[in-house]
Short mmCIF file of C-alpha atoms in Angstrom, two decimals:
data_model
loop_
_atom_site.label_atom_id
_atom_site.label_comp_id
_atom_site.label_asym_id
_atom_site.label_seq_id
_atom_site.Cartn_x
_atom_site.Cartn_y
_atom_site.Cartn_z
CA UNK A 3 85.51 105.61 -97.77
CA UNK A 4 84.85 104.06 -94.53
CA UNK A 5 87.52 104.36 -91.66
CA UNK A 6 90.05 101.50 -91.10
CA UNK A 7 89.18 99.49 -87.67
CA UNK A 8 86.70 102.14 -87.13
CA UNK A 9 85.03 100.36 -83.60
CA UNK A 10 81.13 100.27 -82.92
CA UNK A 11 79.59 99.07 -79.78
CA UNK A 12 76.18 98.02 -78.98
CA UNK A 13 74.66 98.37 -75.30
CA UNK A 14 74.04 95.02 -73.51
CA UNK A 15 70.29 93.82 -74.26
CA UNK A 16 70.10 92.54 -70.35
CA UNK A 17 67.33 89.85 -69.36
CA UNK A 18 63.68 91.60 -69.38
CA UNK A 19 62.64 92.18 -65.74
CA UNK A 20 59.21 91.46 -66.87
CA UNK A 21 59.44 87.71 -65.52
CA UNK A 22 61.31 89.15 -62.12
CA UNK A 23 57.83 88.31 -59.70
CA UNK A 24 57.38 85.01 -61.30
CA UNK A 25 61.07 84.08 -60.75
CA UNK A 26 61.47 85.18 -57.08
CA UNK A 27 58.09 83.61 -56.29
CA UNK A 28 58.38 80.40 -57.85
CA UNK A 29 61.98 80.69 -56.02
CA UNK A 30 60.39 80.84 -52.32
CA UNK A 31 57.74 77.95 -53.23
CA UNK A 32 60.29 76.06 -54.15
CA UNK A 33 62.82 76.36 -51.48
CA UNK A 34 60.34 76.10 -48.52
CA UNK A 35 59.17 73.19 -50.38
CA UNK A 36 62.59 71.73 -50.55
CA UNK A 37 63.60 72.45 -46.92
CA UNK A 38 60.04 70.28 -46.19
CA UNK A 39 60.62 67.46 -48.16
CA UNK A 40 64.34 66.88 -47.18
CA UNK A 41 62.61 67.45 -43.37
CA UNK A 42 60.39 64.46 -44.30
CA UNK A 43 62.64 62.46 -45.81
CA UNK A 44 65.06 62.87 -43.35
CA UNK A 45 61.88 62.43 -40.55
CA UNK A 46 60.82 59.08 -42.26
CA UNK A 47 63.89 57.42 -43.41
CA UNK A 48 62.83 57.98 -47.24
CA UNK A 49 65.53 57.93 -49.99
CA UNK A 50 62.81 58.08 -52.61
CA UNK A 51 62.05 61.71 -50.70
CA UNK A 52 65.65 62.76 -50.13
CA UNK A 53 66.24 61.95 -53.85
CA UNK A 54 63.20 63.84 -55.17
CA UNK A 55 64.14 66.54 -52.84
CA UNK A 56 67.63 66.40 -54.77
CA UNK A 57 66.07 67.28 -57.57
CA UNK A 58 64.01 69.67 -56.89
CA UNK A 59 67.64 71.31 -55.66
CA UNK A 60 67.97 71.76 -59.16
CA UNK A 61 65.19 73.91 -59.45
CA UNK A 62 66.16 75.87 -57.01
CA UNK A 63 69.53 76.42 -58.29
CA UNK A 64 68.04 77.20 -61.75
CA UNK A 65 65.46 79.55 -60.58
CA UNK A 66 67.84 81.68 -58.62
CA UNK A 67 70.67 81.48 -61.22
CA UNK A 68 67.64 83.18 -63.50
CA UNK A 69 66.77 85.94 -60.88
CA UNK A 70 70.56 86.80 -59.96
CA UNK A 71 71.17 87.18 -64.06
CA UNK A 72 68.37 90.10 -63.65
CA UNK A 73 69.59 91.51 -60.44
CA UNK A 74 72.78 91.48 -61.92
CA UNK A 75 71.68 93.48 -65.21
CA UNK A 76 70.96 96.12 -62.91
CA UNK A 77 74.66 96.74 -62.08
CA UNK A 78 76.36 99.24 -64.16
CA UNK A 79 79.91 98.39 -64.98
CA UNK A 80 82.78 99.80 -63.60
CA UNK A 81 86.40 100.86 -64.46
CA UNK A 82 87.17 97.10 -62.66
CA UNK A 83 84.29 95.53 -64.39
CA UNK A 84 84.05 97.11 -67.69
CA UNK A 85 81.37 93.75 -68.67
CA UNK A 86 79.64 93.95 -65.34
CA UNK A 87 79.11 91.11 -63.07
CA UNK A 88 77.48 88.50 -65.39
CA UNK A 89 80.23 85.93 -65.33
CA UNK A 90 78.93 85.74 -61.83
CA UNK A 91 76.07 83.54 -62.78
CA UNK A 92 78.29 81.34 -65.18
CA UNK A 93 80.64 80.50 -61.68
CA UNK A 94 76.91 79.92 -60.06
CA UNK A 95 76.50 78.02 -62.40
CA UNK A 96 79.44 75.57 -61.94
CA UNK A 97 79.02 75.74 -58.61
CA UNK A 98 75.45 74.44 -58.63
CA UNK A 99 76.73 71.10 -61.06
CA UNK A 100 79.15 70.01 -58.58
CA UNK A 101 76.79 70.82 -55.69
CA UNK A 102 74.31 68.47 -57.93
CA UNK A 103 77.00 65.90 -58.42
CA UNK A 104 77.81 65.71 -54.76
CA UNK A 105 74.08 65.12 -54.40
CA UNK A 106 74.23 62.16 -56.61
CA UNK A 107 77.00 60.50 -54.86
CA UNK A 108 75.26 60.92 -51.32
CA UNK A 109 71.96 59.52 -52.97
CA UNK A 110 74.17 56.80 -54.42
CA UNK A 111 75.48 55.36 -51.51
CA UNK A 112 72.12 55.85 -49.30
CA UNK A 113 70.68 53.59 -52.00
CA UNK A 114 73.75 50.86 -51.81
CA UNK A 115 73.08 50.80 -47.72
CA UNK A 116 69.23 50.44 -48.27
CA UNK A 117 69.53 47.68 -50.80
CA UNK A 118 71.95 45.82 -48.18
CA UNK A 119 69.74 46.56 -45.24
CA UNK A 120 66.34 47.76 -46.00
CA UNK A 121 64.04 49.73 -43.77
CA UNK A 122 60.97 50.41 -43.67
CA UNK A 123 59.37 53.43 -44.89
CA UNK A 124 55.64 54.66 -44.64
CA UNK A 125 54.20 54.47 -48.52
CA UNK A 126 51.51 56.89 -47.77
CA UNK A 127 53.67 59.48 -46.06
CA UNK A 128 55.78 59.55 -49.48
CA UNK A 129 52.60 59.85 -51.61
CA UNK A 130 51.41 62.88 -49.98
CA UNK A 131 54.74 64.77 -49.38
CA UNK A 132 55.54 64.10 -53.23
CA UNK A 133 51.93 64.99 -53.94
CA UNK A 134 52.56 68.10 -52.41
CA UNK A 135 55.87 68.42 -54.66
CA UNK A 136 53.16 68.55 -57.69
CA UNK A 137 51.15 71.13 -56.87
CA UNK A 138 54.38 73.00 -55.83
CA UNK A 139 55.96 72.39 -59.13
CA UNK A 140 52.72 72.54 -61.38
CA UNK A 141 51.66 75.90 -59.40
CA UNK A 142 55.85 77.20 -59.70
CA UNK A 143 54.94 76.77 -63.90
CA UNK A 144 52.01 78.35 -64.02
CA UNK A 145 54.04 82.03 -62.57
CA UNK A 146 55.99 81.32 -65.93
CA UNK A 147 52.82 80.70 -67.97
CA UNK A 148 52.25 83.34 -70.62
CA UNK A 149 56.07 84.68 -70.57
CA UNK A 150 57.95 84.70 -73.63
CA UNK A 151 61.32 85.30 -72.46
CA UNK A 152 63.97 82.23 -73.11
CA UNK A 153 64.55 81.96 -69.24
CA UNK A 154 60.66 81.67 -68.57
CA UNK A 155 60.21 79.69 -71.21
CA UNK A 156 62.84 77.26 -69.89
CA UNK A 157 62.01 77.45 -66.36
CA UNK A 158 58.52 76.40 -67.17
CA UNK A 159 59.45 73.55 -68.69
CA UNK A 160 61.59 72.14 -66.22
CA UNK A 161 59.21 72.86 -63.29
CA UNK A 162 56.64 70.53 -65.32
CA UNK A 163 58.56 67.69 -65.88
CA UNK A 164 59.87 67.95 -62.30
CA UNK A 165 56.23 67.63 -61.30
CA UNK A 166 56.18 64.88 -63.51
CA UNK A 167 58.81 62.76 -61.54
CA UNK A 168 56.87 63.99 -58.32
CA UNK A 169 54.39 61.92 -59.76
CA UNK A 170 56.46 59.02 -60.19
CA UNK A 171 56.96 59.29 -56.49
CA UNK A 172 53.87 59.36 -55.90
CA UNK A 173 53.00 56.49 -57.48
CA UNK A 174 55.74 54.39 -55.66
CA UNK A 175 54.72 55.84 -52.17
CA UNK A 176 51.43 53.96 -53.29
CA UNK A 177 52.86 50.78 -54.54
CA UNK A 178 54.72 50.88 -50.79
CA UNK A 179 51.78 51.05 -48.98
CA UNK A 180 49.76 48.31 -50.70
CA UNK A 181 52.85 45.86 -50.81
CA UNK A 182 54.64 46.63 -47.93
CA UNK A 183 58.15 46.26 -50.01
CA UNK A 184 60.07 49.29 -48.56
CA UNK A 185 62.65 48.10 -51.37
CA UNK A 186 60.71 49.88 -53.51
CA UNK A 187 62.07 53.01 -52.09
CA UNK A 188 66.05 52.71 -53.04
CA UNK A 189 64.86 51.80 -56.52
CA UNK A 190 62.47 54.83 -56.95
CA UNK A 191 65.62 56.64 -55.90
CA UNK A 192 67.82 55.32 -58.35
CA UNK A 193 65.61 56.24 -60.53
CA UNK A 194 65.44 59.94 -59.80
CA UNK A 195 69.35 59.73 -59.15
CA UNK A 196 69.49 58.69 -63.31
CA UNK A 197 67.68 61.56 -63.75
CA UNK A 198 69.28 64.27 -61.85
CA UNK A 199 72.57 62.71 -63.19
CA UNK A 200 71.67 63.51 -66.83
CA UNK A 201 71.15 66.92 -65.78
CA UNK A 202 73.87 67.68 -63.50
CA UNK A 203 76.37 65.78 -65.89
CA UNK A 204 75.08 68.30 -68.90
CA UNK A 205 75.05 71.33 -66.63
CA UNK A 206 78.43 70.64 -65.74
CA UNK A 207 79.73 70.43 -69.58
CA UNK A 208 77.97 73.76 -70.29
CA UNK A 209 79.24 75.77 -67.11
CA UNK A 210 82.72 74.52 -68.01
CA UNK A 211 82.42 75.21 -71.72
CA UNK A 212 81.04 78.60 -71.10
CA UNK A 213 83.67 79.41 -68.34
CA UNK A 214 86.18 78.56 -71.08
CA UNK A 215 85.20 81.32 -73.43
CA UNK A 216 83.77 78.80 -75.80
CA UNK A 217 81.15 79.41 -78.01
CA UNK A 218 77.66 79.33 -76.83
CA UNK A 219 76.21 75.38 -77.76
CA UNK A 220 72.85 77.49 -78.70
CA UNK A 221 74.94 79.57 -81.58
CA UNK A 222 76.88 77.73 -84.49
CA UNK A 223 79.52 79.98 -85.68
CA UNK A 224 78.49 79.50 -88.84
CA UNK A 225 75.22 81.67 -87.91
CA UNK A 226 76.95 84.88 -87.09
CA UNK A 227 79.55 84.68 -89.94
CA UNK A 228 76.80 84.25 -92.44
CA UNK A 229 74.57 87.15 -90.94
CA UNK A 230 77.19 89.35 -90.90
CA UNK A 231 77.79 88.32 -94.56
CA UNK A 232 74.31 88.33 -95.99
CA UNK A 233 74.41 92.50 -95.19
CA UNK A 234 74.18 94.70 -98.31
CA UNK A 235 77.52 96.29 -98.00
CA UNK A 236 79.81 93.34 -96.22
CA UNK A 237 82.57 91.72 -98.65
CA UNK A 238 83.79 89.53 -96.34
CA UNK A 239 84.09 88.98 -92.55
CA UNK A 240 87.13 87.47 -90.39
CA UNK A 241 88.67 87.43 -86.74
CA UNK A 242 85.41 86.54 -85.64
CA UNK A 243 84.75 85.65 -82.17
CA UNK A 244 81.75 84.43 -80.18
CA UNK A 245 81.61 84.14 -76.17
CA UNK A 246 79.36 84.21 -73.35
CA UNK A 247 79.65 87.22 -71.01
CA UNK A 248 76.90 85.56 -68.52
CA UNK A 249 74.40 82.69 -68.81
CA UNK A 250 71.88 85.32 -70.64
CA UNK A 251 74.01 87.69 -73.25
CA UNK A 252 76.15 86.49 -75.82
CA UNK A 253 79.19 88.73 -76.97
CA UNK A 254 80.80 88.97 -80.49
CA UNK A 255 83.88 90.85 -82.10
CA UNK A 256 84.47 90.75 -85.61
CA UNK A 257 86.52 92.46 -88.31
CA UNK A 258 84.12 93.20 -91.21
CA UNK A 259 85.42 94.22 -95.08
CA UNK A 260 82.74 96.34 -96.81
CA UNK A 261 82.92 97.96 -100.32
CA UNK A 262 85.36 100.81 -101.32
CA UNK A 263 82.67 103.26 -102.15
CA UNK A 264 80.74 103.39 -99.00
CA UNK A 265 80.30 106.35 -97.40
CA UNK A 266 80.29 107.36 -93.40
CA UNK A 267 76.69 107.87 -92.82
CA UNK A 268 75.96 104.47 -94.98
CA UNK A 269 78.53 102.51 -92.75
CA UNK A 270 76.97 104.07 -89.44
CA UNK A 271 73.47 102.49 -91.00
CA UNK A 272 75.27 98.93 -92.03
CA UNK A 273 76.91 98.63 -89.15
CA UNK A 274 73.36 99.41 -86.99
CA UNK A 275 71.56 96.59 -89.36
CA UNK A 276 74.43 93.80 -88.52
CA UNK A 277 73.74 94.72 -84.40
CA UNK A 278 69.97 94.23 -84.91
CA UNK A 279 70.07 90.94 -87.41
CA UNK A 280 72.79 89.86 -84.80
CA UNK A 281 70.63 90.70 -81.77
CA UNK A 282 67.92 88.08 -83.47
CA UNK A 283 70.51 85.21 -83.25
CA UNK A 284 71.02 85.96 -78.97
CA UNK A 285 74.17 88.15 -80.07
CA UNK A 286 73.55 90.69 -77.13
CA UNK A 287 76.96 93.04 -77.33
CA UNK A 288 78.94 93.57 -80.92
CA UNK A 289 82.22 94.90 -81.50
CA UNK A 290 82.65 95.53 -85.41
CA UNK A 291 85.98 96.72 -87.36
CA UNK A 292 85.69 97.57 -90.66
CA UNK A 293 88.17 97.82 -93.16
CA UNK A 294 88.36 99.08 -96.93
CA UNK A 295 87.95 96.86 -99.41
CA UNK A 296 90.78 94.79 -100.78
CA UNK A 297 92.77 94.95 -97.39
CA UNK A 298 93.64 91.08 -96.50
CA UNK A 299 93.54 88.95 -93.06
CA UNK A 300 96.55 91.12 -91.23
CA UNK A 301 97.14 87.22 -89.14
CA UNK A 302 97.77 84.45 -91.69
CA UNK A 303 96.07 81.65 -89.94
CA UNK A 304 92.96 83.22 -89.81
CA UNK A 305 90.06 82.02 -91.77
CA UNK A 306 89.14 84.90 -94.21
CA UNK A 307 86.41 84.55 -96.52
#
């Protein structure tokens, strides 16, 4: 007969270090390339450059938020910090969406001013400073090339289509310098401002959602509930809750009723088989209760099934 709100805790499955290198590198190509092509923009009176270099910001921001989530896997908890420090890179995070936003706005009314009084701006200059930002960007994927972590995965992706919209640069820088119509530099900016928008505006809602406690938007609650309930053993499951302890681990607590008969060494093997199905769905850190079966929800409005 299993113990009543007997407790079992997992250990924290922390980000691989495997993809460490790749992250810091790509993190120094990407800054010294940012520092260059604000320089140039700044240099050459380019808002096409100052907004590309805007977004590459966001690369930046992502690849560091991805190396401080491993540095910070290496810090044991303490008595003050019994979870560690990954909420850190959640307030990061935040912090990098309204840094993004702010971005935006200065972009936006560069653009207004350059529409009302355009200036000119040398087309081939732009071309090969965003040309640059390809090979930076392209090279910055390749580091992540191979890597089958989620972060890698995800940094990979966004350095590619960030060399895409280097290209799109590139391409106006061109159209400058055979036309001669500088306007085509405020629009090329709006155009990379729509873009960095959409992503600031959606990092924003996730930061904010997971600094709330909410549930992760990459787990339905469904998913947990009905892993927990498709394990030989479970009867039902209730007071189930899902939250994100950093941007990388996932955190659960749950009460779980298994069958009357079940005996301690079985529930120590149940309760080891929910952690590892759970572990599959990004569930890094369980808490489990079980009770007896035939014990009801002890709160009312709780949904027991």
């Amino acid at each position: 007969m299993p113990e009543q709100h007997a407790h079992s805790h997992n250990h924290h499955i922390h980000p691989t270090p495997k993809a460490g290198p790749a992250f810091a590198t790509g993190l120094l190509m990407n800054l010294g390339y940012l520092v260059f092509e604000a320089g140039m923009g700044f240099y050459y009176n380019s808002l096409s450059l100052l907004s590309d270099a805007g977004h590459n910001l966001s690369d930046v921001a992502s690849l560091l938020l991805s190396f401080i989530a491993i540095r910070v896997a290496a810090i044991r908890p303490s008595a003050a910090y019994s979870y560690g420090f990954g909420k850190g890179t959640i307030l990061a995070s935040l912090m990098n969406s309204l840094l993004l936003l702010g971005t935006v706005v200065f972009i936006g009314f560069e653009a207004v001013e350059r529409f009302m009084h355009p200036a000119p701006v040398p087309g081939g200059i732009i071309a090969w400073v965003a040309g640059l930002g390809i090979l930076v960007n392209a090279g910055s994927a390749w580091l992540f090339h191979g890597h089958s972590e989620l972060n890698a995965r995800g940094a990979y992706l966004h350095l590619m289509s960030d060399a895409a919209v280097s290209a799109i640069v590139v391409a106006g820088g061109i159209a400058i310098n055979m036309t001669g119509l500088s306007i085509i530099d405020p629009l090329l900016s709006v155009l990379v401002m729509g873009i960095l928008l959409k992503s600031a505006w959606g990092l924003l809602k996730e930061s904010l959602a997971m600094s709330l406690d909410a549930v992760p938007a990459t787990i339905a609650l469904d998913l947990p509930r009905e892993t927990i309930r498709n394990t030989f053993g479970v009867i039902s499951v209730h007071h189930l809750h899902v939250w994100p302890v950093s941007t990388t681990e996932t955190a659960l607590t749950a009460h779980i009723v298994v069958s009357a008969g079940i005996t301690d060494n079985n529930l120590q093997k149940l309760k080891a088989e929910i952690r590892h199905n759970l572990q599959h769905i990004g569930i890094s850190h369980a808490t489990l209760e079980t009770e007896a079966e035939g014990l009801e929800c002890a709160d009312e409005n709780e949904n027991c099934i």
